[in-house]
mmCIF file of C-alpha atoms and ligand atoms in Angstrom:
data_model
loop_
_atom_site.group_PDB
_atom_site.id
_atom_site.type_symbol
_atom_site.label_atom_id
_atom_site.label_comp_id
_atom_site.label_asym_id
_atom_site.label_seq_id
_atom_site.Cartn_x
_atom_site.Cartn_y
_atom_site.Cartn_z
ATOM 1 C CA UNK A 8 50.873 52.909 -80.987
ATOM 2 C CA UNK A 9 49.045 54.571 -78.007
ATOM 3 C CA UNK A 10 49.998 53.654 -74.714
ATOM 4 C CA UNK A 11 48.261 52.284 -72.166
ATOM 5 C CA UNK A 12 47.586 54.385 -69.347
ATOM 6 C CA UNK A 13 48.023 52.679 -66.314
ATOM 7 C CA UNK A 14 47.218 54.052 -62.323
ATOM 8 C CA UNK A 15 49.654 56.028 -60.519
ATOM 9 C CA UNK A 16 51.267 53.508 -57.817
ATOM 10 C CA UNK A 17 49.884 53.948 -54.260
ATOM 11 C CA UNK A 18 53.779 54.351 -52.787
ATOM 12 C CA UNK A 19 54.851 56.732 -55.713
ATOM 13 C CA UNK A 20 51.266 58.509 -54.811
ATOM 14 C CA UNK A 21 52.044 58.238 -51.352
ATOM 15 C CA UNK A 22 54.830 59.866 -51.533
ATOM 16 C CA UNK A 23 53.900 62.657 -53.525
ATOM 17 C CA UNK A 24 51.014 63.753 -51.603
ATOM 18 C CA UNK A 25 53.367 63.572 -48.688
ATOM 19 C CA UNK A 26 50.395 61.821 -47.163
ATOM 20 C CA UNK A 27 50.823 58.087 -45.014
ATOM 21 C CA UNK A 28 49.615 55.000 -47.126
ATOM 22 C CA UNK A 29 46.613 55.052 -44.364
ATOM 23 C CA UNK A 30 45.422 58.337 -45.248
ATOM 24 C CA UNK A 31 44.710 57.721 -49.018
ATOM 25 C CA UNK A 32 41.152 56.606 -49.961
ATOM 26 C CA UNK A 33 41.641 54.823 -53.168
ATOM 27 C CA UNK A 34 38.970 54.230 -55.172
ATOM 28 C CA UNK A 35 40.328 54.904 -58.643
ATOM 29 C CA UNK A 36 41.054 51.145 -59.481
ATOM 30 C CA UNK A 37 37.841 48.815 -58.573
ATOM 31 C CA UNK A 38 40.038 47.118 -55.852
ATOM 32 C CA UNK A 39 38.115 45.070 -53.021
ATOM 33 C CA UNK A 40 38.309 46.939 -49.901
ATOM 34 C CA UNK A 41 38.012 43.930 -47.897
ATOM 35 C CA UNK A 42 41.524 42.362 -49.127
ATOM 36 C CA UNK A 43 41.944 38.485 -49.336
ATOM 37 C CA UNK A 44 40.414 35.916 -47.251
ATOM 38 C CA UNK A 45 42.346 35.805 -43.683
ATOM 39 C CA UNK A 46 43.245 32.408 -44.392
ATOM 40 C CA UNK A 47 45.315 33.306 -47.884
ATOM 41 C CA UNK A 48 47.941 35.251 -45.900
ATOM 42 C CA UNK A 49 48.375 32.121 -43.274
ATOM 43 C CA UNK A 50 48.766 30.002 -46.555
ATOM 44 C CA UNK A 51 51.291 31.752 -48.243
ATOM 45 C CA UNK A 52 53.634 32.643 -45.105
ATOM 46 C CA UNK A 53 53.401 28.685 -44.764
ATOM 47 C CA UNK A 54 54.073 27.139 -47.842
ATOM 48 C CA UNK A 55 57.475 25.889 -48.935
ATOM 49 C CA UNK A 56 57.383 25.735 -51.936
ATOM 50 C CA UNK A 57 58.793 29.395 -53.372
ATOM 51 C CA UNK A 58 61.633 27.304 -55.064
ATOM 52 C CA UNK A 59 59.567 25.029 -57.455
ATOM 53 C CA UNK A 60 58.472 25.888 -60.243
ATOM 54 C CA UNK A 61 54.573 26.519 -60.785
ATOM 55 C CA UNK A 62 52.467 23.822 -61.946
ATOM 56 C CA UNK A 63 51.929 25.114 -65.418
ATOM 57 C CA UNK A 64 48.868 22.603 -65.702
ATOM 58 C CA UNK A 65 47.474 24.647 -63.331
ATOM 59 C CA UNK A 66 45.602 20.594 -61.871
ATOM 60 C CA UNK A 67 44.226 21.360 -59.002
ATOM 61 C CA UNK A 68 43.404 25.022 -59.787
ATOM 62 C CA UNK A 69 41.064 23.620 -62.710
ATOM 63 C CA UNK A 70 39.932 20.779 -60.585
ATOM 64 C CA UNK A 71 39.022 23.297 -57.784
ATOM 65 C CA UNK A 72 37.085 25.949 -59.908
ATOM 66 C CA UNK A 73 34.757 23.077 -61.594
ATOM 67 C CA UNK A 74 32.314 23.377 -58.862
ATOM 68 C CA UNK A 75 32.447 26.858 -59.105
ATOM 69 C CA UNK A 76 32.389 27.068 -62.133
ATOM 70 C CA UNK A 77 29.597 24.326 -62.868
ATOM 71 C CA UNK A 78 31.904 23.480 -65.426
ATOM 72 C CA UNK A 79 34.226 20.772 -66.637
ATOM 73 C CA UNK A 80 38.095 22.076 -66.164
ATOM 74 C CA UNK A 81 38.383 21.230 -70.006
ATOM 75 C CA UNK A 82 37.102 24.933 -70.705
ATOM 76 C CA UNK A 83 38.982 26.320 -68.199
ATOM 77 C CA UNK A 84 42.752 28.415 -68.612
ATOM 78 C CA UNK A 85 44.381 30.422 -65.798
ATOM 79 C CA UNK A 86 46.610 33.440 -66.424
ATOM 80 C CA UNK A 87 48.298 36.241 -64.946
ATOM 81 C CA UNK A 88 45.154 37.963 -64.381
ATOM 82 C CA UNK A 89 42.323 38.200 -67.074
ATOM 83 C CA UNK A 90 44.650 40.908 -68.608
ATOM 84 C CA UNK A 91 47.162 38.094 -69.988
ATOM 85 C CA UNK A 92 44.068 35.962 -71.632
ATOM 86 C CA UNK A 93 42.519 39.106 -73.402
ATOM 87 C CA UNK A 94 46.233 39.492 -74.520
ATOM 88 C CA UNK A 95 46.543 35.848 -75.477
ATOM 89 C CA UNK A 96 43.061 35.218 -76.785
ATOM 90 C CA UNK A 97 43.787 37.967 -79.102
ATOM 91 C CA UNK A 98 46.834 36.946 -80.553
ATOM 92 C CA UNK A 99 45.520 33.365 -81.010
ATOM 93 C CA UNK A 100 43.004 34.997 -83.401
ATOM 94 C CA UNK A 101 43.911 38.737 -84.303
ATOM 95 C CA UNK A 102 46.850 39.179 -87.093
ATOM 96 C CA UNK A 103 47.734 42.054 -88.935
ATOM 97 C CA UNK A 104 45.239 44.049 -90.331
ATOM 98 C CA UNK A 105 42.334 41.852 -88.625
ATOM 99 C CA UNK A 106 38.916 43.824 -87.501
ATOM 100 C CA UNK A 107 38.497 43.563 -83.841
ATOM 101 C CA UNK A 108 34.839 45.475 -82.730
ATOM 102 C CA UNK A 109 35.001 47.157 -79.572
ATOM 103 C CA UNK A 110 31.913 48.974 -77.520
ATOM 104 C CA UNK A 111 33.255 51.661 -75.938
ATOM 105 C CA UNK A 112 33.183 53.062 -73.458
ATOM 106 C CA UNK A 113 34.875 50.503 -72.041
ATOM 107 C CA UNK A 114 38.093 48.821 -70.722
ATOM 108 C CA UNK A 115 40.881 50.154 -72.564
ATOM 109 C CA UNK A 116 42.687 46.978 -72.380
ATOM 110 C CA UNK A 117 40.810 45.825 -75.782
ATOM 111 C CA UNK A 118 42.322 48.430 -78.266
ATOM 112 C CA UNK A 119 45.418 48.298 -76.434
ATOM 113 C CA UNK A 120 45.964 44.543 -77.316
ATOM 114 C CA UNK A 121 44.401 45.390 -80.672
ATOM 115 C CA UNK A 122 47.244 47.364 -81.567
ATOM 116 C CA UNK A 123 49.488 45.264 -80.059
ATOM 117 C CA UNK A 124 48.394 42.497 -83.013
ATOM 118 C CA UNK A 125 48.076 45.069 -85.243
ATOM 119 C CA UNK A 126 44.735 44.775 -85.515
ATOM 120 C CA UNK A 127 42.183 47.423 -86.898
ATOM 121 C CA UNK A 128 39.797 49.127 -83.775
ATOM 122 C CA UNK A 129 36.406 49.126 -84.793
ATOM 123 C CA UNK A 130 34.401 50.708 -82.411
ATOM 124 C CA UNK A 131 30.495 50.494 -82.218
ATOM 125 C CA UNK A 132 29.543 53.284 -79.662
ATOM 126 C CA UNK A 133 27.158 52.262 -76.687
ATOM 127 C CA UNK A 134 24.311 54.220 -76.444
ATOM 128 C CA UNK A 135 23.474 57.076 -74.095
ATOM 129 C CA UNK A 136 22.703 54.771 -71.509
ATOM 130 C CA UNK A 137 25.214 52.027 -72.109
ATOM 131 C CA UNK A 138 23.568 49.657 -74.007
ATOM 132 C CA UNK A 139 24.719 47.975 -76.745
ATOM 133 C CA UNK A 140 23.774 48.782 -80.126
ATOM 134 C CA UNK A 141 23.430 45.052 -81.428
ATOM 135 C CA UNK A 142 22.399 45.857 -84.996
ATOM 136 C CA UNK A 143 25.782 48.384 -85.346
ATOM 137 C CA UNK A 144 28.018 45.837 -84.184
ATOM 138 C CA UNK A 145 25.775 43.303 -87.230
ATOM 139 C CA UNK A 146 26.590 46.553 -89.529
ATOM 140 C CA UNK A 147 30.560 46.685 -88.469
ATOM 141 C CA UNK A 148 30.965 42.672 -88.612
ATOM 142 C CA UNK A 149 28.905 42.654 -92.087
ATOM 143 C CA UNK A 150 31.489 45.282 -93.760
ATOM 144 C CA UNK A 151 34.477 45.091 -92.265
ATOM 145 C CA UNK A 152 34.271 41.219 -91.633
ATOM 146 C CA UNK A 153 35.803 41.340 -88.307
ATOM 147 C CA UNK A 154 36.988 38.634 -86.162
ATOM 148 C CA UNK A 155 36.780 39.152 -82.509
ATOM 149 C CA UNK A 156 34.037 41.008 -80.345
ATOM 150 C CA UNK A 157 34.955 41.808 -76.862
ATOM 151 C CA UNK A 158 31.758 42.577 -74.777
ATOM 152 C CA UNK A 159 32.420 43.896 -70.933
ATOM 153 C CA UNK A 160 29.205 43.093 -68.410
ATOM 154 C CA UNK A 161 29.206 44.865 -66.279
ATOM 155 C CA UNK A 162 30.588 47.433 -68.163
ATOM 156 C CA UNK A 163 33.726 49.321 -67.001
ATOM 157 C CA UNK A 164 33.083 52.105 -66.600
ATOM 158 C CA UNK A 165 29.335 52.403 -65.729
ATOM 159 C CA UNK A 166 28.896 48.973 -64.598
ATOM 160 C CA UNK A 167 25.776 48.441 -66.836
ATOM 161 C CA UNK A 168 24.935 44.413 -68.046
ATOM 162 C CA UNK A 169 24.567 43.101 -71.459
ATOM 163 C CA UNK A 170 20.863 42.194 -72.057
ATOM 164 C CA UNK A 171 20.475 38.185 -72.121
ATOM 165 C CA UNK A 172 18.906 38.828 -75.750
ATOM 166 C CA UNK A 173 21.703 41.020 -77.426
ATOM 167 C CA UNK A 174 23.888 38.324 -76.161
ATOM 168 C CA UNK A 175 22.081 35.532 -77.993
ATOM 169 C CA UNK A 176 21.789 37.833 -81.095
ATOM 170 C CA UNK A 177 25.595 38.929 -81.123
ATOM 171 C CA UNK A 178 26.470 35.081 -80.480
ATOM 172 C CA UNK A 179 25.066 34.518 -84.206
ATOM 173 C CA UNK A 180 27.960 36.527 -86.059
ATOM 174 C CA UNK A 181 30.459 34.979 -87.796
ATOM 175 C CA UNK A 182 33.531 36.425 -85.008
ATOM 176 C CA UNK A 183 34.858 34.785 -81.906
ATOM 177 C CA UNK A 184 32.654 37.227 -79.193
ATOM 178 C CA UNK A 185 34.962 37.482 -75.625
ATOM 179 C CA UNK A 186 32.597 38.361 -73.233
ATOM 180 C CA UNK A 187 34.838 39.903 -70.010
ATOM 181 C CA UNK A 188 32.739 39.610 -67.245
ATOM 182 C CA UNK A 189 35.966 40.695 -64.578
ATOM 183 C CA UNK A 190 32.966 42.020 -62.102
ATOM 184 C CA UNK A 191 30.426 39.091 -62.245
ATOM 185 C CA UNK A 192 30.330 38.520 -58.704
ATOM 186 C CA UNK A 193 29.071 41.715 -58.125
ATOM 187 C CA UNK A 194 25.898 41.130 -60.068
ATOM 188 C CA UNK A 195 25.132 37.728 -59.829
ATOM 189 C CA UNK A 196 24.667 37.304 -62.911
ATOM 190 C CA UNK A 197 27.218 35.644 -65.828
ATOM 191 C CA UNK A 198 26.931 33.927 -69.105
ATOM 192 C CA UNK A 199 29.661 31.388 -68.351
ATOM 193 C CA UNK A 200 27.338 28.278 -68.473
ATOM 194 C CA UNK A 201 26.418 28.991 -72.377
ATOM 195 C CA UNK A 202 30.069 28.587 -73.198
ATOM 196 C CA UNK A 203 29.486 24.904 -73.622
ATOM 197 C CA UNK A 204 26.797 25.152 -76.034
ATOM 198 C CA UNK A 205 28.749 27.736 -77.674
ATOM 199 C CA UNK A 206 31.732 27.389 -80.912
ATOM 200 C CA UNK A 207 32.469 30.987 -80.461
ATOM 201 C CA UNK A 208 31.380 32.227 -76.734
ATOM 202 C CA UNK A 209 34.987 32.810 -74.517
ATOM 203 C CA UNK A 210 34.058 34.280 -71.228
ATOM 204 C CA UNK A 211 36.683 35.851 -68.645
ATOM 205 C CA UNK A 212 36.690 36.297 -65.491
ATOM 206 C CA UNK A 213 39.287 36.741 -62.655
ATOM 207 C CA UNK A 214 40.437 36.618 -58.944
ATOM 208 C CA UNK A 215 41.402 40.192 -58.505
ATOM 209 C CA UNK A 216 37.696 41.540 -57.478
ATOM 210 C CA UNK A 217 35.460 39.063 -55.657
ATOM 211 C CA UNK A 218 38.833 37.577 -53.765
ATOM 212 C CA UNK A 219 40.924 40.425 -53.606
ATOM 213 C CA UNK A 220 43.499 39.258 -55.239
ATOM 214 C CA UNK A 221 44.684 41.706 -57.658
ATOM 215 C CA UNK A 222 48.031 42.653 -56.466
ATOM 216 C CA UNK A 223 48.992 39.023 -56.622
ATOM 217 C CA UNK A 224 47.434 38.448 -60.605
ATOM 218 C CA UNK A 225 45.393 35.775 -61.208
ATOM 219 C CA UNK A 226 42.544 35.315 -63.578
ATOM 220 C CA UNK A 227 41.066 32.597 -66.138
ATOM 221 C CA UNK A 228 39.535 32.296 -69.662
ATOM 222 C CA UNK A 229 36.561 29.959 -69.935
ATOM 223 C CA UNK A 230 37.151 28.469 -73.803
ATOM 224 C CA UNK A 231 35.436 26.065 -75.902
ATOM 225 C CA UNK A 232 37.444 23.074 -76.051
ATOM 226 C CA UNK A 233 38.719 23.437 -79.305
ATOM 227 C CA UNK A 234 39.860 26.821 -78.675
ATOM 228 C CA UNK A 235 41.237 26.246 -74.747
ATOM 229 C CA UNK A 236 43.311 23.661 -76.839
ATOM 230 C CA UNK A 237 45.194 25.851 -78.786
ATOM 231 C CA UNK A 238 45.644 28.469 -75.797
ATOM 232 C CA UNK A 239 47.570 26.249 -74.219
ATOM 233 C CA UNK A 240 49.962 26.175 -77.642
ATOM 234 C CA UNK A 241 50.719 29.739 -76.695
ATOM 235 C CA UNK A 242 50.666 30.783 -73.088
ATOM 236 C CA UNK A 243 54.360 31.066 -71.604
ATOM 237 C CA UNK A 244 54.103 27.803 -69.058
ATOM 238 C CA UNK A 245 54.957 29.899 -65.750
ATOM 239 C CA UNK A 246 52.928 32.784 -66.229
ATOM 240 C CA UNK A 247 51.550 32.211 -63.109
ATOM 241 C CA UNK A 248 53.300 31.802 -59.564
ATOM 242 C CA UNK A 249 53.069 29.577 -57.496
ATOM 243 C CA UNK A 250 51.736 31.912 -54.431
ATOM 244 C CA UNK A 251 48.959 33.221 -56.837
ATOM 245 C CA UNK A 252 47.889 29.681 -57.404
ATOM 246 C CA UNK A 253 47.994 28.970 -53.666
ATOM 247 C CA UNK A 254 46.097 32.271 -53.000
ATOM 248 C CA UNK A 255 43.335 31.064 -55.878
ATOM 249 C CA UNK A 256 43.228 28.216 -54.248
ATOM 250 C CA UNK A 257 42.680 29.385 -50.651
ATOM 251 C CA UNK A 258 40.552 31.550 -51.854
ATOM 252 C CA UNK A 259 38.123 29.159 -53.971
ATOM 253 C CA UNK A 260 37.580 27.217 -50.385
ATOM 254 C CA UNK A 261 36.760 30.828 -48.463
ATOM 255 C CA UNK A 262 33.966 31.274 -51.082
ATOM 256 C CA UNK A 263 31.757 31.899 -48.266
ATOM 257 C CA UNK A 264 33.918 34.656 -46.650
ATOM 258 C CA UNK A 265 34.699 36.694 -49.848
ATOM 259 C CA UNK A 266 30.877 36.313 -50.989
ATOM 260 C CA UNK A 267 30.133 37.646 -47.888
ATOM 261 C CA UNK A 268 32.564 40.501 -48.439
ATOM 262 C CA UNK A 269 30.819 40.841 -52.048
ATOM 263 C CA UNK A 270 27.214 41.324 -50.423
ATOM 264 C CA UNK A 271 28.870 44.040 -48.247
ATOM 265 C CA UNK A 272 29.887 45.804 -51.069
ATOM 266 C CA UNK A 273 27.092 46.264 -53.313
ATOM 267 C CA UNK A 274 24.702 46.812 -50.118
ATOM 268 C CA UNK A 275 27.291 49.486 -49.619
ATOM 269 C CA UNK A 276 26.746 50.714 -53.913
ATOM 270 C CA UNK A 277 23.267 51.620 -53.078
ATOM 271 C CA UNK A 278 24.037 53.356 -49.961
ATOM 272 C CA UNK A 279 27.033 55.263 -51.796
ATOM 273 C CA UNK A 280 24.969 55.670 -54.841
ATOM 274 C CA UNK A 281 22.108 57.710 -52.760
ATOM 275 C CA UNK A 282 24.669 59.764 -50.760
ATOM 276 C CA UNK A 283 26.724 60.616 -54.209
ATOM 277 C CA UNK A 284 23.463 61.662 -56.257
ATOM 278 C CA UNK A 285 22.311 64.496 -53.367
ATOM 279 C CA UNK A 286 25.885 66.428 -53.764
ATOM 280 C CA UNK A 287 25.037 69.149 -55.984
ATOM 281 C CA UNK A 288 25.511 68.504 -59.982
ATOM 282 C CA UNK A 289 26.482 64.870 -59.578
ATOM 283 C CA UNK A 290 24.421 62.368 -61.449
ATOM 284 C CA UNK A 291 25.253 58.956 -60.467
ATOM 285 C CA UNK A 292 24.715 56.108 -62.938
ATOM 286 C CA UNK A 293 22.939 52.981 -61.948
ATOM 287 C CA UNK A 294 25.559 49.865 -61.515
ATOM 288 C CA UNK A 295 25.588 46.292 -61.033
ATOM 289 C CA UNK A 296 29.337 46.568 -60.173
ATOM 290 C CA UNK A 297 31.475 47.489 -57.436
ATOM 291 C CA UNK A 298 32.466 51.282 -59.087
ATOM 292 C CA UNK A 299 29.918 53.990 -59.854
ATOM 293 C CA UNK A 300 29.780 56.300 -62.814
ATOM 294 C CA UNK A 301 28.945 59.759 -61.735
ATOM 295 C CA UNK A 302 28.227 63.242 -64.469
ATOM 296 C CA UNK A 303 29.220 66.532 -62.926
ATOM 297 C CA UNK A 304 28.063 69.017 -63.934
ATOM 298 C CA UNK A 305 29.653 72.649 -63.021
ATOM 299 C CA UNK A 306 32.997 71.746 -62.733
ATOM 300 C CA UNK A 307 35.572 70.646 -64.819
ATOM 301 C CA UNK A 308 35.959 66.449 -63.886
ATOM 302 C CA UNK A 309 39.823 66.546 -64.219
ATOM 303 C CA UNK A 310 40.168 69.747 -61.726
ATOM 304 C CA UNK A 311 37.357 68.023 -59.546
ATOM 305 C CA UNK A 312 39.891 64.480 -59.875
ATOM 306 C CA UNK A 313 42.992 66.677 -58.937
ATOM 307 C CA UNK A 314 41.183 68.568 -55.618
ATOM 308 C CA UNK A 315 40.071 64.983 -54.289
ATOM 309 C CA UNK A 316 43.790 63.801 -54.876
ATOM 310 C CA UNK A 317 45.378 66.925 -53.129
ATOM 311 C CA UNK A 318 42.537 65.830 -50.505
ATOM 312 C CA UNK A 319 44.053 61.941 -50.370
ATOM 313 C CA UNK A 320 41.074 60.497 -52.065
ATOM 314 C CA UNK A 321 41.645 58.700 -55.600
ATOM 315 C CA UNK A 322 38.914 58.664 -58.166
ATOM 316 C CA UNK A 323 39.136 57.809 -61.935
ATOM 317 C CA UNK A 324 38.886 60.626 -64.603
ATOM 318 C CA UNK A 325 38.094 60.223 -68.253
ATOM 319 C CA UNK A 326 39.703 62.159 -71.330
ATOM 320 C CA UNK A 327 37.700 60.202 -73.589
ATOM 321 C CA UNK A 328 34.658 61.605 -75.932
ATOM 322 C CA UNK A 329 31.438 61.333 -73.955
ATOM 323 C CA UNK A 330 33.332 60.810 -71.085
ATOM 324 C CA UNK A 331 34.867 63.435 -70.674
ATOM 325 C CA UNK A 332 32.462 65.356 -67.809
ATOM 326 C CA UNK A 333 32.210 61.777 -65.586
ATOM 327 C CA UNK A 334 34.264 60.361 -62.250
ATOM 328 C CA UNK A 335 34.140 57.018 -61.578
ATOM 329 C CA UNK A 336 34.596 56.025 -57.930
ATOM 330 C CA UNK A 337 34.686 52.277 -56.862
ATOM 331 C CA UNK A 338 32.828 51.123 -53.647
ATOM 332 C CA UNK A 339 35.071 51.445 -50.540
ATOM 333 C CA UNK A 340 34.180 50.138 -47.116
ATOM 334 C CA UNK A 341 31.538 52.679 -45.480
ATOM 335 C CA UNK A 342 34.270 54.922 -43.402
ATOM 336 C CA UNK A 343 35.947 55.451 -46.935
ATOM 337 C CA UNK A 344 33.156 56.615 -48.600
ATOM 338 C CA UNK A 345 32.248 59.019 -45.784
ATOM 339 C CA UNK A 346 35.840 60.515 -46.351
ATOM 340 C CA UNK A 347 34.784 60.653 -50.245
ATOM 341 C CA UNK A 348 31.797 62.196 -50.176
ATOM 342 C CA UNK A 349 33.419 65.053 -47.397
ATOM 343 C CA UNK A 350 35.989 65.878 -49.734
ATOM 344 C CA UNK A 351 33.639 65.762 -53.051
ATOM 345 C CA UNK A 352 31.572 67.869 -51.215
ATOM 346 C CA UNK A 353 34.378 70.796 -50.279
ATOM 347 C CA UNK A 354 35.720 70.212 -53.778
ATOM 348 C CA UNK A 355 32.933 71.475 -55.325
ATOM 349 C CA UNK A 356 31.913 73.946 -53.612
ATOM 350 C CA UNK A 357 35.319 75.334 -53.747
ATOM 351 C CA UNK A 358 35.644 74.611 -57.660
ATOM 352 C CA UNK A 359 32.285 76.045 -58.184
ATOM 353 C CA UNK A 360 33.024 79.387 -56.462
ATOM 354 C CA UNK A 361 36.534 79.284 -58.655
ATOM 355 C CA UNK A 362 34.284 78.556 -62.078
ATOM 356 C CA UNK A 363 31.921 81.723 -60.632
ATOM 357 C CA UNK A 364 34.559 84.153 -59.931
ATOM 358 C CA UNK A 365 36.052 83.062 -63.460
ATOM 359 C CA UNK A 366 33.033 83.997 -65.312
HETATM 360 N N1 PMP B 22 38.565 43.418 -67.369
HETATM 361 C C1 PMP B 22 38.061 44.532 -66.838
HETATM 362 C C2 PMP B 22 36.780 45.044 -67.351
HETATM 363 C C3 PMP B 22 38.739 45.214 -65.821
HETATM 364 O O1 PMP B 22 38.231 46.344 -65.332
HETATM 365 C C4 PMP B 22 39.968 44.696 -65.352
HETATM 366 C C5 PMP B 22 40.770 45.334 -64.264
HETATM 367 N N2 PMP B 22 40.519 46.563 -63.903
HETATM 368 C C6 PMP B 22 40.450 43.537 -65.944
HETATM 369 C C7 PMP B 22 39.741 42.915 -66.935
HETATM 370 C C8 PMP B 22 41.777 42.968 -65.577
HETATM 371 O O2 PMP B 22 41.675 42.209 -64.473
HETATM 372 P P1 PMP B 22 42.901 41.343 -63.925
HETATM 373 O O3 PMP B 22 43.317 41.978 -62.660
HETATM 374 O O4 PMP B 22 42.347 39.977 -63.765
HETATM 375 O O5 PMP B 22 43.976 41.381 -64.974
#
């Protein structure tokens, strides 16, 4: 099977670069700039309880995302990020030789776990501009009778939304549709409150972007009952520690903190967004997430991805078909994207006069 290709550590990167962890810009992985609430790191350097086991129940984590949620804890399962309940969702559902439709592009988590069930990929293309192309995936489900859909809104990587009414179209098929919405927050918008009213509507969502918590892993499925029921059959009882539960926590009751963080950023997306799209050849996609999908035009994206890097500033490049001339660079704090769009700037008008004195 492929492999999945994960980011190059910051200390291994570090390292290499020979530059100090404080002179890397690193916007190649969505990551909050903000870090945790203040409060989480007080929390954790004062609880006690390192040498009990986690509550595998997860009671007061459910109890405490209801409100959040506007939802009943029923429908609710925490893992070890969202990564461990696209893993487990699909082996509740996926077994050999099962049809699981993918959109891509998109998160490359979904074929990985495909294969992992060996499971058959079958991709439905978005189109040009990201959309979803609702009466392909009604083609792919009709012949192949697949099982599983897994919809990402916003979109990794050009942080587009599903429309409301492909939603409500797609929800008619016959498969279980997972609808990953890891960047929510960022939009304000989410389909979590149809899961109810839904047999086959899972929705994830996780801790790692709006509360900063992604180096600690923490992230939860919302299920239909019947399905949440038999999750629980399968997910390994400690998959979660106890400080990411204390972090969640923490973090659930500095809503207004993070939120506040959130606003920050994506006031910060439009401001990035207009300084990215008047460097020359860049096209900058629209996005109702914290990352932005730019075209370049003129020079090669991978030798573009590699100046930045000598430079100390970490994007995301993309050997995938259709992909293959785009960056995508998540939303730092304002300093950091000043550094960014210096060094995209000298990088390509140093790999343009390269490309000219090539030709
Ligand atoms: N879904 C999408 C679309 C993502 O981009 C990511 C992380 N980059 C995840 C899920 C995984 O998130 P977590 O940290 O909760 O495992």
């Amino acid at each position: 099977m492929e492999e999945y290709t994960p980011i190059v550590p910051f200390e291994v990167l570090s390292r290499r670069l020979g530059l100090p962890p404080d002179r890397i810009v690193k916007l190649d992985a969505n990551e909050n700039p903000y870090g945790p609430a203040p409060s989480v790191y007080r929390a954790l350097a004062e609880c006690r309880r390192y040498n009990i086991y986690p509550d595998p129940e997860q009671t007061l984590l459910r109890e405490a995302i209801e409100p959040y949620l506007g939802l009943s804890r029923e429908h609710v399962v925490f893992g070890n990020g969202s990564d461990e309940l696209i893993d487990l969702t699909m082996r509740l559902f996926v077994f050999p030789g099962d049809a699981v439709v993918n959109l891509p592009p998109t998160f490359g988590m979904y074929p990985y776990n495909t294969s992992l069930c060996a499971g058959r990929l079958v991709d439905v293309p978005r189109r040009q501009d990201f959309s979803v192309d609702v009466a392909g995936v009604e083609r792919a489900v009709a012949a192949g009778g697949a099982k599983m859909l897994f919809i990402n809104s916003p979109n990794n990587p050009d942080g587009s939304l599903i429309a409301r009414e492909d939603l409500e179209r797609l929800l008619h098929l016959p498969v279980i549709v997972v609808l990953d919405e890891a960047y929510a927050e960022f939009s304000g918008e989410s389909f979590v409150s149809w899961v109810p009213e839904h047999w086959n509507l899972v929705v994830l969502r996780t801790f790692s972007k709006w509360a900063a918590l992604g180096g600690l892993r923490i992230g939860y499925g919302v299920y239909p009952i019947p399905i949440a029921a038999q999750l629980w059959k399968i997910k390994p009882p400690y998959s979660i520690n106890v400080a990411a539960q204390e972090a969640a926590l923490v973090s659930l009751a500095e809503r207004d903190y993070l939120m506040a963080n959130v606003s920050r950023i994506v006031a910060e997306r439009e401001r990035f967004r207009d300084l990215l799209s008047a460097l020359p050849g860049v096209h900058p996609y629209p996005s109702r997430s914290n990352f932005i999908l730019c075209r370049v035009h003129g020079v090669p994206s991978v030798a573009l991805k590699q100046h930045l890097e000598r430079q100390g500033v970490l994007v995301r490049y993309y050997n995938k078909p259709g992909l293959t001339d785009c960056i995508r660079i998540s939303v730092g704090r304002p300093e950091q994207n000043e550094v960014a769009i210096l060094a995209l700037r000298q990088a390509l008008a140093e790999l343009a006069t390269t490309e000219a004195s090539q030709e």
